[in-house]
Short mmCIF file of C-alpha atoms in Angstrom, two decimals:
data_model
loop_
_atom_site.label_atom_id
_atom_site.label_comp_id
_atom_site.label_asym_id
_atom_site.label_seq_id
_atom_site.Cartn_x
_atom_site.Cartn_y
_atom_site.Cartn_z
CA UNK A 1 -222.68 -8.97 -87.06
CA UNK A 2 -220.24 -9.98 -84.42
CA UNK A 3 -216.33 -8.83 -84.69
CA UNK A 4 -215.36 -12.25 -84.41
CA UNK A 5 -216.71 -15.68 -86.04
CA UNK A 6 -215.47 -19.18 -85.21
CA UNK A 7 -215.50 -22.18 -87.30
CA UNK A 8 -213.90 -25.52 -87.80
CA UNK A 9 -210.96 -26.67 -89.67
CA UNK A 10 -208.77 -29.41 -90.84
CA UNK A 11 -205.57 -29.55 -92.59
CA UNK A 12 -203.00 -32.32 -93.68
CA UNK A 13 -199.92 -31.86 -94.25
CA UNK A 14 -196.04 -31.70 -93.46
CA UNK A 15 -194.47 -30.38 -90.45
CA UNK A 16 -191.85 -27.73 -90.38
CA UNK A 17 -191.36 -27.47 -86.79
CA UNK A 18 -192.19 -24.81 -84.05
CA UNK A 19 -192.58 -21.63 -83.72
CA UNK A 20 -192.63 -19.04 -80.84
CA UNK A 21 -195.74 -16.49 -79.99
CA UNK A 22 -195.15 -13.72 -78.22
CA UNK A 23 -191.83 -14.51 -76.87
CA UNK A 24 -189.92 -17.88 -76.45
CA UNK A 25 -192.42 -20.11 -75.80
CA UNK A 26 -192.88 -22.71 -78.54
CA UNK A 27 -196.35 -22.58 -78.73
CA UNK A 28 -197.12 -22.81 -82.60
CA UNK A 29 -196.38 -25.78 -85.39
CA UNK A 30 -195.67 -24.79 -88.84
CA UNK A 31 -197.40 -27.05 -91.35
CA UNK A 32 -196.73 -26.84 -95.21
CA UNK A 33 -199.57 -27.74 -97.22
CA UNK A 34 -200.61 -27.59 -101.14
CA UNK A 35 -202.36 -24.17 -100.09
CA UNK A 36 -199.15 -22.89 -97.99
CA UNK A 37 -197.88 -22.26 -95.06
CA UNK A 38 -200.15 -22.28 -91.98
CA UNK A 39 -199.01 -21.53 -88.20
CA UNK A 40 -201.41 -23.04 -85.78
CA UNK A 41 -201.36 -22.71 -81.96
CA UNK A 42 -201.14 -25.75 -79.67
CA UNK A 43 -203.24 -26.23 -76.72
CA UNK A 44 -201.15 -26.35 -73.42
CA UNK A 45 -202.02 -30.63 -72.66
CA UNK A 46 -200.86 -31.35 -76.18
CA UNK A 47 -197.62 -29.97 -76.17
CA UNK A 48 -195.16 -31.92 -74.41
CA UNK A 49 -196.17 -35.23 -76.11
CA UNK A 50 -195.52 -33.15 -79.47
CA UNK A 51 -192.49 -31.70 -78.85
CA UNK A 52 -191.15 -35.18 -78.48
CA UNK A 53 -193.03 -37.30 -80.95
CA UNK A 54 -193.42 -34.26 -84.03
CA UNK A 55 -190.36 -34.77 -86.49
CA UNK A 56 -189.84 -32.01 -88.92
CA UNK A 57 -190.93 -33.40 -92.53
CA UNK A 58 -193.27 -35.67 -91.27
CA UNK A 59 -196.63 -35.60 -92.62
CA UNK A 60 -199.61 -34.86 -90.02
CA UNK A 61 -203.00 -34.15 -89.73
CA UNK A 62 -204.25 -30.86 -88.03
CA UNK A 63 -208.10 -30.10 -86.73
CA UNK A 64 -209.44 -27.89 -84.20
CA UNK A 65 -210.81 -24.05 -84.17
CA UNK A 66 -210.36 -21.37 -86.32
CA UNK A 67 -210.92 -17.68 -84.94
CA UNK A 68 -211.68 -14.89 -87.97
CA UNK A 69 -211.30 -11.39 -87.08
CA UNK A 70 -213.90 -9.67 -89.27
CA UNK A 71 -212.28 -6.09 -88.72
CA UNK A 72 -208.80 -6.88 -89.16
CA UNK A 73 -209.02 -9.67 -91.99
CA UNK A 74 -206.77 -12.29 -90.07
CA UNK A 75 -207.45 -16.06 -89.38
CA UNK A 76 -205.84 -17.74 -86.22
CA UNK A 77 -205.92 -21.74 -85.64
CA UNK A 78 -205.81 -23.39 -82.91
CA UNK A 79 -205.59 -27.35 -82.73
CA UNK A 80 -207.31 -29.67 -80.96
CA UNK A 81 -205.73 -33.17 -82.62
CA UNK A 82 -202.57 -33.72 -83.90
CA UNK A 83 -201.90 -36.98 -85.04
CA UNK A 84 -199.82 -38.95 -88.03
CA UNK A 85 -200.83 -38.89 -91.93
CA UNK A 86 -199.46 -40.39 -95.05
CA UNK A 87 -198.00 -38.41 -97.55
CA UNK A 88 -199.87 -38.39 -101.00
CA UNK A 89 -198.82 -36.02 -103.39
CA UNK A 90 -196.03 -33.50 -103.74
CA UNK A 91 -195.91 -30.08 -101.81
CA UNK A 92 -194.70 -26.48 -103.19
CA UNK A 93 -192.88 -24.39 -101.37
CA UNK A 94 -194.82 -22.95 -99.03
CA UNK A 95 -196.13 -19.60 -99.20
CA UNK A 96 -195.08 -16.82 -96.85
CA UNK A 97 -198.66 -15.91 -95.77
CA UNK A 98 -201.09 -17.89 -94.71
CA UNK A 99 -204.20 -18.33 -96.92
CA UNK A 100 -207.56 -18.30 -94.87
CA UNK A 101 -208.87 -22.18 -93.85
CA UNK A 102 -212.03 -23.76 -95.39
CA UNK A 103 -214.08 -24.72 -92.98
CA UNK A 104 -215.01 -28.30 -92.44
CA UNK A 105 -218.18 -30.14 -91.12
CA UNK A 106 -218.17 -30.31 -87.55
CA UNK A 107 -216.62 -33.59 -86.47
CA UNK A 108 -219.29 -36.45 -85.99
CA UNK A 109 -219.07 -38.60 -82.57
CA UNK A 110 -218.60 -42.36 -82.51
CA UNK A 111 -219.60 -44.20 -79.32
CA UNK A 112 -217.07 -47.11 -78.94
CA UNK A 113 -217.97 -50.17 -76.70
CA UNK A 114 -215.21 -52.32 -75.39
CA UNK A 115 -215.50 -56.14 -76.27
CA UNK A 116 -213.44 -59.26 -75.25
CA UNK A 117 -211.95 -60.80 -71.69
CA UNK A 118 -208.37 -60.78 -72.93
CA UNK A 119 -206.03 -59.73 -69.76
CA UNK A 120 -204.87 -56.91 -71.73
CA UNK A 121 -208.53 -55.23 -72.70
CA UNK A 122 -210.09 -52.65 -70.45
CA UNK A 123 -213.57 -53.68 -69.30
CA UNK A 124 -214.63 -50.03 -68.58
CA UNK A 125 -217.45 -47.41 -69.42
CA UNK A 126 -217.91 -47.02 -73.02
CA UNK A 127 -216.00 -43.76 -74.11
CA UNK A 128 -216.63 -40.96 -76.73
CA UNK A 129 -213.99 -40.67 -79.32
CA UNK A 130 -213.83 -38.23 -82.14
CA UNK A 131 -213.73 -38.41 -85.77
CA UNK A 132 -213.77 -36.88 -88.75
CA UNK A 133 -216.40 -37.28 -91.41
CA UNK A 134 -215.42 -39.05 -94.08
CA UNK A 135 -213.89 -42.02 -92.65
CA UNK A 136 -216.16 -44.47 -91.12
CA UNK A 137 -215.12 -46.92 -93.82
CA UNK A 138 -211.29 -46.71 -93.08
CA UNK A 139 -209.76 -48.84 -90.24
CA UNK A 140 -209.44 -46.78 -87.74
CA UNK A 141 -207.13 -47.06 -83.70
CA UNK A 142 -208.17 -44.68 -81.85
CA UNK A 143 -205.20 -43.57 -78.92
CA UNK A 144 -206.20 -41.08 -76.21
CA UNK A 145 -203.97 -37.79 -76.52
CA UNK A 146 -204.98 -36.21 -73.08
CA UNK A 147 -202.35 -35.01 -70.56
CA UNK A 148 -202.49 -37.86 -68.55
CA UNK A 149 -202.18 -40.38 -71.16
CA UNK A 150 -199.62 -38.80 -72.53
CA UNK A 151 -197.27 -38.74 -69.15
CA UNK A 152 -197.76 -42.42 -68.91
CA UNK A 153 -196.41 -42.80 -72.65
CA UNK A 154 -199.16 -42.12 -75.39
CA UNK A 155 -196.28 -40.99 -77.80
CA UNK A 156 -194.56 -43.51 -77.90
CA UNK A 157 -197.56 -45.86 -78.40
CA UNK A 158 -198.24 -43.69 -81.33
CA UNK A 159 -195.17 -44.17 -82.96
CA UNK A 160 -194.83 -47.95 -82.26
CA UNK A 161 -198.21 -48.25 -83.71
CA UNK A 162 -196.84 -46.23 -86.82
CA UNK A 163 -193.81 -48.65 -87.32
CA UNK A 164 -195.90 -52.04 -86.71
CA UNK A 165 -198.48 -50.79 -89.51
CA UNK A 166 -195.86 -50.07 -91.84
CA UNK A 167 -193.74 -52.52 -91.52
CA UNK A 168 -196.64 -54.94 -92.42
CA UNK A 169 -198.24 -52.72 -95.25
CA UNK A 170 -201.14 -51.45 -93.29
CA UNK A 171 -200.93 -48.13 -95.17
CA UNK A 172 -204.91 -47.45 -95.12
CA UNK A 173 -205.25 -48.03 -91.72
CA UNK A 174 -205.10 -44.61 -89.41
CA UNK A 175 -204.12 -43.37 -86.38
CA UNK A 176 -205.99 -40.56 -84.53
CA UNK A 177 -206.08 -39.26 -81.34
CA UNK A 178 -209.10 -38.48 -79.10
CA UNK A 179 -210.63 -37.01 -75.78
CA UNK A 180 -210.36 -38.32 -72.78
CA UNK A 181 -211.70 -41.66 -72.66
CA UNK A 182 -213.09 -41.67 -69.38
CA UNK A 183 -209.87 -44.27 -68.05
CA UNK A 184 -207.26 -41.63 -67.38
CA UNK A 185 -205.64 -43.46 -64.18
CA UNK A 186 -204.77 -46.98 -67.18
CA UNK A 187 -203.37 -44.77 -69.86
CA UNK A 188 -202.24 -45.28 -72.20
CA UNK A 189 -205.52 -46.07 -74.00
CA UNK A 190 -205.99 -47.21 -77.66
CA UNK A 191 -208.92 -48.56 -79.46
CA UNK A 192 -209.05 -50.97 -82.20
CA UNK A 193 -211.07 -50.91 -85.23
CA UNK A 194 -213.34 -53.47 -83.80
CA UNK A 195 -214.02 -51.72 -80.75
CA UNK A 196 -211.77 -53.61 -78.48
CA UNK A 197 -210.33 -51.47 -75.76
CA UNK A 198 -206.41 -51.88 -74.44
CA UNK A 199 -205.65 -50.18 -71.32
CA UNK A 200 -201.91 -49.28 -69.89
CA UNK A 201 -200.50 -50.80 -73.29
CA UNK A 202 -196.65 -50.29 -73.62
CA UNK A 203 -194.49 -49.58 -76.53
CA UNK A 204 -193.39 -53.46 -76.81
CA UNK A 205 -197.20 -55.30 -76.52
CA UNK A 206 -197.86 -53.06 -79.84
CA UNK A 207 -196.79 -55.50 -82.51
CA UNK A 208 -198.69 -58.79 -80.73
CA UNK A 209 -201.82 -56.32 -80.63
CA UNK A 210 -201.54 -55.39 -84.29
CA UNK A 211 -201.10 -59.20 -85.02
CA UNK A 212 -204.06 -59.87 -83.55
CA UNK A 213 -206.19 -57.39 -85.04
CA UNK A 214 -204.56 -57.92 -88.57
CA UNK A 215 -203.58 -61.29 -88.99
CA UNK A 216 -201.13 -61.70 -91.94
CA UNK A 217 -203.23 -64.94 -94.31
CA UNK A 218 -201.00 -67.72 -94.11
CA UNK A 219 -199.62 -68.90 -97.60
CA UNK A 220 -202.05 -71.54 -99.55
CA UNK A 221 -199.59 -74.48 -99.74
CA UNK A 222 -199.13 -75.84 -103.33
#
């Protein structure tokens, strides 16, 4: 039996802030959930769109790799998706240890195919976005999260997508971020729930996207 065994994980919960390994670099999120206090290291691509988008006490969900050392008992994380959650139930305080991660099924794979002529929609190569299991009957958007989407504005898609769905009561509909999807020159990139592609979408089209895709039922006159 090797020293070392690697698994999957995924945890929800809220965010404490950052935290530095080996020196000053922030390179670690704290996350308190209802099993404590976890640490988890962020991959180099996902860290500058964190570090402005991540709010301490904001709820989040965390997946990626977990790394056991058999010899020496200790569990490190590393992430491969960060992206928004909504808070359900009440936290403790969190421990000051973390507690080893239960593993999770590995994440299933979702081929999305674009659809529509509207100006705004990408007619491109269909891409390869990931979920988790669990979820394929929850409206999902999909928003790419690599580095180059992110440098042309990916957070702050994110978190006008957040505010839109709120503000109309969309509270079952998610956000989660994915690979590449294959159209890294027209970031930012967002799917919809059904499968419609939008390509360099900014900040302000959000709302008349969300409209379209979630039409508020006009009131039955009397």
């Amino acid at each position: 039996m090797g020293k070392y065994s690697h698994s999957q994980f995924e945890l929800e919960g809220r965010f404490l802030g950052f935290a530095a390994e080996e020196g000053y670099k922030l390179k670690l999120l704290r996350l308190s959930t209802l099993s404590g206090e976890y640490r988890v290291k962020i991959p180099k691509e996902l860290r500058p769109l964190l570090y402005r988008t991540l709010v301490p006490g904001e709820w989040i969900e965390v997946s990626g790799y977990q790394k056991l050392d058999s010899f020496k008992g200790t569990v490190k994380l590393k992430a491969i998706r960060v992206v928004p959650s909504t808070p359900h139930r009440s936290l403790p305080q969190p421990a000051s240890q973390p507690a080893s991660v239960t593993p999770v099924m590995p994440f299933g794979r979702s081929a999305l195919q674009p659809i529509g002529s509207e100006p705004t929609a990408c007619a491109a190569t269909s891409p390869t976005a990931t979920l988790s299991k669990g979820r394929a009957k929850t409206d999902t958007i999909l928003v790419c999260q690599k580095s180059d989407c992110c440098k042309r504005g990916a957070g702050a898609v994110i978190k006008a997508l957040q505010s839109e769905l709120e503000e109309r009561g969309l509270t079952d509909v998610k956000i989660r971020g994915t690979g590449c999807m294959k159209q890294c020159k027209a970031g930012p990139n967002l799917v919809m729930p059904d499968k419609s592609r939008y390509c360099r979408i900014r900040p302000e089209e959000v709302a008349a996207v969300v409209d379209k895709h979630f039409p508020v039922p006009s009131e039955v006159a009397s």
